[in-house]
mmCIF file of C-alpha atoms in Angstrom:
data_model
loop_
_atom_site.group_PDB
_atom_site.id
_atom_site.type_symbol
_atom_site.label_atom_id
_atom_site.label_comp_id
_atom_site.label_asym_id
_atom_site.label_seq_id
_atom_site.Cartn_x
_atom_site.Cartn_y
_atom_site.Cartn_z
ATOM 1 C CA UNK A 1 -42.052 -0.094 -12.567
ATOM 2 C CA UNK A 2 -38.574 1.440 -12.871
ATOM 3 C CA UNK A 3 -39.111 2.008 -16.578
ATOM 4 C CA UNK A 4 -42.541 3.652 -16.061
ATOM 5 C CA UNK A 5 -41.324 6.139 -13.306
ATOM 6 C CA UNK A 6 -38.866 8.044 -15.457
ATOM 7 C CA UNK A 7 -41.565 8.404 -18.357
ATOM 8 C CA UNK A 8 -44.122 9.525 -15.748
ATOM 9 C CA UNK A 9 -41.716 12.303 -14.403
ATOM 10 C CA UNK A 10 -40.925 13.397 -17.969
ATOM 11 C CA UNK A 11 -44.690 13.769 -18.674
ATOM 12 C CA UNK A 12 -45.163 15.789 -15.561
ATOM 13 C CA UNK A 13 -42.218 18.147 -16.491
ATOM 14 C CA UNK A 14 -43.292 18.350 -20.185
ATOM 15 C CA UNK A 15 -45.563 21.488 -19.609
ATOM 16 C CA UNK A 16 -42.639 23.300 -17.952
ATOM 17 C CA UNK A 17 -40.369 22.558 -20.625
ATOM 18 C CA UNK A 18 -42.924 23.775 -23.372
ATOM 19 C CA UNK A 19 -43.751 27.064 -21.339
ATOM 20 C CA UNK A 20 -40.126 28.047 -20.635
ATOM 21 C CA UNK A 21 -36.655 26.815 -21.442
ATOM 22 C CA UNK A 22 -33.002 28.044 -21.083
ATOM 23 C CA UNK A 23 -30.773 27.787 -24.111
ATOM 24 C CA UNK A 24 -27.328 28.905 -25.112
ATOM 25 C CA UNK A 25 -26.662 32.032 -27.414
ATOM 26 C CA UNK A 26 -26.465 29.932 -30.601
ATOM 27 C CA UNK A 27 -29.545 27.907 -29.631
ATOM 28 C CA UNK A 28 -31.843 30.901 -29.221
ATOM 29 C CA UNK A 29 -30.689 32.224 -32.560
ATOM 30 C CA UNK A 30 -31.343 28.920 -34.161
ATOM 31 C CA UNK A 31 -34.648 28.848 -32.484
ATOM 32 C CA UNK A 32 -35.595 32.269 -33.879
ATOM 33 C CA UNK A 33 -34.287 31.385 -37.435
ATOM 34 C CA UNK A 34 -36.392 28.114 -37.360
ATOM 35 C CA UNK A 35 -39.625 29.708 -36.137
ATOM 36 C CA UNK A 36 -39.464 32.964 -38.107
ATOM 37 C CA UNK A 37 -40.627 31.409 -41.465
ATOM 38 C CA UNK A 38 -43.594 29.837 -39.676
ATOM 39 C CA UNK A 39 -44.659 33.039 -37.993
ATOM 40 C CA UNK A 40 -46.760 35.530 -39.748
ATOM 41 C CA UNK A 41 -49.431 38.261 -39.425
ATOM 42 C CA UNK A 42 -50.662 38.548 -35.795
ATOM 43 C CA UNK A 43 -47.791 36.524 -34.324
ATOM 44 C CA UNK A 44 -45.626 38.197 -31.744
ATOM 45 C CA UNK A 45 -41.975 38.182 -30.815
ATOM 46 C CA UNK A 46 -41.009 39.798 -27.393
ATOM 47 C CA UNK A 47 -37.596 40.688 -26.225
ATOM 48 C CA UNK A 48 -38.077 41.338 -22.431
ATOM 49 C CA UNK A 49 -36.127 42.216 -19.346
ATOM 50 C CA UNK A 50 -35.104 39.767 -16.652
ATOM 51 C CA UNK A 51 -38.303 40.127 -14.397
ATOM 52 C CA UNK A 52 -40.849 39.767 -17.221
ATOM 53 C CA UNK A 53 -43.560 37.305 -16.070
ATOM 54 C CA UNK A 54 -43.694 33.706 -17.325
ATOM 55 C CA UNK A 55 -47.193 33.717 -19.047
ATOM 56 C CA UNK A 56 -49.429 30.767 -19.022
ATOM 57 C CA UNK A 57 -51.630 31.241 -22.311
ATOM 58 C CA UNK A 58 -51.202 28.207 -24.526
ATOM 59 C CA UNK A 59 -49.490 29.793 -27.262
ATOM 60 C CA UNK A 60 -46.966 31.832 -25.446
ATOM 61 C CA UNK A 61 -43.449 30.137 -25.449
ATOM 62 C CA UNK A 62 -40.719 31.606 -23.278
ATOM 63 C CA UNK A 63 -37.022 31.176 -23.953
ATOM 64 C CA UNK A 64 -34.206 32.309 -21.574
ATOM 65 C CA UNK A 65 -31.532 33.540 -23.827
ATOM 66 C CA UNK A 66 -28.893 34.489 -21.154
ATOM 67 C CA UNK A 67 -28.074 37.364 -23.534
ATOM 68 C CA UNK A 68 -27.883 41.160 -23.436
ATOM 69 C CA UNK A 69 -31.299 42.754 -24.380
ATOM 70 C CA UNK A 70 -29.952 45.083 -27.092
ATOM 71 C CA UNK A 71 -28.061 42.221 -28.766
ATOM 72 C CA UNK A 72 -31.256 40.198 -28.927
ATOM 73 C CA UNK A 73 -33.228 43.171 -30.216
ATOM 74 C CA UNK A 74 -30.565 43.850 -32.908
ATOM 75 C CA UNK A 75 -30.605 40.155 -34.055
ATOM 76 C CA UNK A 76 -34.330 39.780 -34.065
ATOM 77 C CA UNK A 77 -34.930 43.199 -36.049
ATOM 78 C CA UNK A 78 -32.140 41.972 -38.588
ATOM 79 C CA UNK A 79 -33.941 38.659 -39.078
ATOM 80 C CA UNK A 80 -37.232 40.407 -39.510
ATOM 81 C CA UNK A 81 -35.721 42.773 -42.093
ATOM 82 C CA UNK A 82 -34.237 39.936 -43.989
ATOM 83 C CA UNK A 83 -37.504 38.169 -44.317
ATOM 84 C CA UNK A 84 -39.731 38.218 -47.262
ATOM 85 C CA UNK A 85 -43.043 37.851 -45.559
ATOM 86 C CA UNK A 86 -43.151 40.046 -42.189
ATOM 87 C CA UNK A 87 -42.506 43.535 -40.961
ATOM 88 C CA UNK A 88 -42.597 44.717 -37.386
ATOM 89 C CA UNK A 89 -45.150 46.784 -35.482
ATOM 90 C CA UNK A 90 -43.090 47.843 -32.431
ATOM 91 C CA UNK A 91 -44.593 48.565 -29.011
ATOM 92 C CA UNK A 92 -42.897 49.715 -25.679
ATOM 93 C CA UNK A 93 -43.989 50.462 -22.332
ATOM 94 C CA UNK A 94 -45.500 53.960 -21.945
ATOM 95 C CA UNK A 95 -43.856 53.938 -18.393
ATOM 96 C CA UNK A 96 -40.334 53.856 -19.782
ATOM 97 C CA UNK A 97 -39.818 57.719 -20.387
ATOM 98 C CA UNK A 98 -40.823 58.316 -16.744
ATOM 99 C CA UNK A 99 -38.265 56.088 -15.040
ATOM 100 C CA UNK A 100 -35.682 58.291 -13.441
ATOM 101 C CA UNK A 101 -31.961 57.401 -13.421
ATOM 102 C CA UNK A 102 -31.940 57.752 -9.557
ATOM 103 C CA UNK A 103 -34.323 54.878 -9.299
ATOM 104 C CA UNK A 104 -32.965 52.599 -12.073
ATOM 105 C CA UNK A 105 -29.432 53.481 -12.943
ATOM 106 C CA UNK A 106 -28.687 52.865 -16.616
ATOM 107 C CA UNK A 107 -32.154 53.884 -17.810
ATOM 108 C CA UNK A 108 -30.974 56.863 -19.627
ATOM 109 C CA UNK A 109 -28.327 54.975 -21.563
ATOM 110 C CA UNK A 110 -30.803 52.296 -22.462
ATOM 111 C CA UNK A 111 -33.279 54.838 -23.742
ATOM 112 C CA UNK A 112 -30.627 56.446 -25.936
ATOM 113 C CA UNK A 113 -29.506 53.141 -27.306
ATOM 114 C CA UNK A 114 -32.954 51.762 -28.128
ATOM 115 C CA UNK A 115 -33.921 55.180 -29.730
ATOM 116 C CA UNK A 116 -30.907 55.011 -32.023
ATOM 117 C CA UNK A 117 -31.645 51.438 -32.879
ATOM 118 C CA UNK A 118 -35.228 52.234 -33.850
ATOM 119 C CA UNK A 119 -34.449 55.573 -35.504
ATOM 120 C CA UNK A 120 -36.924 56.150 -38.303
ATOM 121 C CA UNK A 121 -39.301 53.577 -37.064
ATOM 122 C CA UNK A 122 -42.815 54.128 -35.682
ATOM 123 C CA UNK A 123 -42.766 53.138 -31.955
ATOM 124 C CA UNK A 124 -46.077 52.838 -30.219
ATOM 125 C CA UNK A 125 -46.395 53.322 -26.493
ATOM 126 C CA UNK A 126 -48.890 51.357 -24.326
ATOM 127 C CA UNK A 127 -49.273 50.813 -20.630
ATOM 128 C CA UNK A 128 -47.273 47.754 -19.473
ATOM 129 C CA UNK A 129 -50.415 45.966 -18.017
ATOM 130 C CA UNK A 130 -52.278 46.553 -21.421
ATOM 131 C CA UNK A 131 -49.312 45.098 -23.460
ATOM 132 C CA UNK A 132 -49.189 41.944 -21.094
ATOM 133 C CA UNK A 133 -52.928 41.459 -21.523
ATOM 134 C CA UNK A 134 -52.833 41.950 -25.176
ATOM 135 C CA UNK A 135 -50.064 39.226 -25.479
ATOM 136 C CA UNK A 136 -52.076 36.927 -23.168
ATOM 137 C CA UNK A 137 -55.010 37.236 -25.389
ATOM 138 C CA UNK A 138 -53.046 36.652 -28.536
ATOM 139 C CA UNK A 139 -51.545 33.707 -27.065
ATOM 140 C CA UNK A 140 -55.010 31.998 -27.027
ATOM 141 C CA UNK A 141 -55.105 32.222 -30.772
ATOM 142 C CA UNK A 142 -51.601 32.437 -32.166
ATOM 143 C CA UNK A 143 -48.121 31.668 -31.243
ATOM 144 C CA UNK A 144 -46.062 34.151 -29.274
ATOM 145 C CA UNK A 145 -42.304 33.826 -28.813
ATOM 146 C CA UNK A 146 -40.835 35.472 -25.708
ATOM 147 C CA UNK A 147 -37.036 35.829 -25.717
ATOM 148 C CA UNK A 148 -35.994 36.693 -22.010
ATOM 149 C CA UNK A 149 -32.677 38.540 -21.603
ATOM 150 C CA UNK A 150 -30.347 39.488 -18.719
ATOM 151 C CA UNK A 151 -31.445 43.132 -18.632
ATOM 152 C CA UNK A 152 -32.440 44.524 -15.131
ATOM 153 C CA UNK A 153 -34.178 47.735 -16.030
ATOM 154 C CA UNK A 154 -37.985 48.212 -15.463
ATOM 155 C CA UNK A 155 -40.321 48.742 -18.272
ATOM 156 C CA UNK A 156 -37.689 48.152 -20.897
ATOM 157 C CA UNK A 157 -39.204 45.253 -22.908
ATOM 158 C CA UNK A 158 -39.743 45.469 -26.625
ATOM 159 C CA UNK A 159 -43.089 43.937 -27.948
ATOM 160 C CA UNK A 160 -43.075 43.176 -31.670
ATOM 161 C CA UNK A 161 -46.260 42.203 -33.378
ATOM 162 C CA UNK A 162 -45.596 40.839 -36.906
ATOM 163 C CA UNK A 163 -47.516 42.428 -39.860
ATOM 164 C CA UNK A 164 -47.576 41.279 -43.605
ATOM 165 C CA UNK A 165 -44.529 42.758 -45.480
ATOM 166 C CA UNK A 166 -46.097 42.558 -48.876
ATOM 167 C CA UNK A 167 -49.606 44.022 -47.927
ATOM 168 C CA UNK A 168 -49.635 47.331 -46.159
ATOM 169 C CA UNK A 169 -52.236 49.090 -44.151
ATOM 170 C CA UNK A 170 -53.305 51.407 -47.039
ATOM 171 C CA UNK A 171 -54.006 48.487 -49.370
ATOM 172 C CA UNK A 172 -56.077 46.809 -46.603
ATOM 173 C CA UNK A 173 -58.127 49.997 -45.999
ATOM 174 C CA UNK A 174 -58.838 50.561 -49.728
ATOM 175 C CA UNK A 175 -59.904 46.792 -49.999
ATOM 176 C CA UNK A 176 -62.153 46.990 -46.988
ATOM 177 C CA UNK A 177 -63.815 50.187 -48.316
ATOM 178 C CA UNK A 178 -64.589 48.366 -51.632
ATOM 179 C CA UNK A 179 -66.185 45.540 -49.527
ATOM 180 C CA UNK A 180 -68.177 48.097 -47.415
ATOM 181 C CA UNK A 181 -66.505 46.796 -44.180
ATOM 182 C CA UNK A 182 -64.337 48.690 -41.594
ATOM 183 C CA UNK A 183 -60.751 47.755 -41.354
ATOM 184 C CA UNK A 184 -59.989 45.375 -38.501
ATOM 185 C CA UNK A 185 -58.121 48.148 -36.686
ATOM 186 C CA UNK A 186 -61.283 50.169 -36.603
ATOM 187 C CA UNK A 187 -62.933 50.126 -33.082
ATOM 188 C CA UNK A 188 -66.699 49.683 -32.805
ATOM 189 C CA UNK A 189 -68.694 52.571 -31.862
ATOM 190 C CA UNK A 190 -69.037 51.573 -28.192
ATOM 191 C CA UNK A 191 -65.243 51.952 -27.968
ATOM 192 C CA UNK A 192 -64.930 55.169 -29.599
ATOM 193 C CA UNK A 193 -67.702 57.050 -27.578
ATOM 194 C CA UNK A 194 -66.508 60.078 -25.628
ATOM 195 C CA UNK A 195 -65.593 59.516 -22.119
ATOM 196 C CA UNK A 196 -68.181 60.936 -19.697
ATOM 197 C CA UNK A 197 -66.914 63.909 -17.598
ATOM 198 C CA UNK A 198 -65.828 63.056 -14.045
ATOM 199 C CA UNK A 199 -67.776 66.084 -12.861
ATOM 200 C CA UNK A 200 -71.337 65.323 -11.805
ATOM 201 C CA UNK A 201 -74.102 67.021 -13.699
ATOM 202 C CA UNK A 202 -75.808 69.779 -11.412
ATOM 203 C CA UNK A 203 -79.504 69.341 -10.805
ATOM 204 C CA UNK A 204 -81.886 71.691 -12.761
ATOM 205 C CA UNK A 205 -82.514 74.923 -11.006
ATOM 206 C CA UNK A 206 -86.028 75.006 -9.420
ATOM 207 C CA UNK A 207 -87.912 78.023 -10.635
ATOM 208 C CA UNK A 208 -90.304 79.638 -7.762
ATOM 209 C CA UNK A 209 -93.950 78.452 -8.131
ATOM 210 C CA UNK A 210 -96.172 81.183 -9.536
ATOM 211 C CA UNK A 211 -99.013 82.203 -7.342
ATOM 212 C CA UNK A 212 -102.353 81.358 -8.893
ATOM 213 C CA UNK A 213 -104.521 84.461 -9.897
ATOM 214 C CA UNK A 214 -107.432 85.197 -7.782
ATOM 215 C CA UNK A 215 -110.950 84.282 -9.243
ATOM 216 C CA UNK A 216 -112.812 87.329 -10.751
ATOM 217 C CA UNK A 217 -115.325 89.042 -8.602
ATOM 218 C CA UNK A 218 -118.771 90.065 -10.068
ATOM 219 C CA UNK A 219 -121.189 92.211 -8.720
ATOM 220 C CA UNK A 220 -124.298 90.173 -7.576
ATOM 221 C CA UNK A 221 -126.382 93.050 -6.230
ATOM 222 C CA UNK A 222 -126.746 94.997 -9.420
ATOM 223 C CA UNK A 223 -130.510 95.227 -10.282
ATOM 224 C CA UNK A 224 -131.844 93.210 -13.092
ATOM 225 C CA UNK A 225 -131.266 94.685 -16.613
ATOM 226 C CA UNK A 226 -128.296 96.820 -15.601
ATOM 227 C CA UNK A 227 -125.001 96.231 -17.318
ATOM 228 C CA UNK A 228 -122.680 94.003 -15.342
ATOM 229 C CA UNK A 229 -119.867 95.590 -13.675
ATOM 230 C CA UNK A 230 -116.289 94.818 -15.087
ATOM 231 C CA UNK A 231 -114.834 91.945 -13.117
ATOM 232 C CA UNK A 232 -112.217 92.908 -10.657
ATOM 233 C CA UNK A 233 -109.223 90.823 -9.625
ATOM 234 C CA UNK A 234 -107.362 90.775 -6.231
ATOM 235 C CA UNK A 235 -104.179 92.621 -6.032
ATOM 236 C CA UNK A 236 -101.123 90.397 -6.299
ATOM 237 C CA UNK A 237 -99.758 89.244 -2.935
ATOM 238 C CA UNK A 238 -96.668 91.167 -1.796
ATOM 239 C CA UNK A 239 -93.206 89.664 -2.906
#
């Protein structure tokens, strides 16, 4: 029984160990260096602030680095840049430019530092909740590595979706055109339809009903053989 109990406790804790773990600086770097050759198109690497949630999708793995966010971003971008197979598609929270220094001291300096680090790169902005939902959905199909940092600024996380380094978007589009298929990034027609206006459509203006013309009156007292009198109509009713 004494031998069974430790094994049982380990099995209970195993999901927590897989979902999230705390490692040293050298360990998280070794973790990234080990995983990066295995990752490819559609995998994600996230460098997130301290309050980023622990997600539960099966493919999402969270590692507590204990490091500063800018240091982790710098190392991850260097590792991706030195790889032969992947390039980064970078996303950040659309809320970040609207966070003011009075509410979150240090935000201005962070924005300047991250802008300098990503100088010349295309940064896409999406609402925070949408990015979390995208990562959750991706974690049901592919692996997502979340590197949690010590940063305590809101909406500061960096979301990196890996793309293929030796096959660019233009080549993909040309190939799909030859196949007669839309590129994967093309949204279906239902998603590209214009958004209806929030203003209600006014009801059609009711035209006033037209008064029916009075029936023609004929002279029934004219003697036989005389030409009929021209029909007369009642005058229109006063308006």
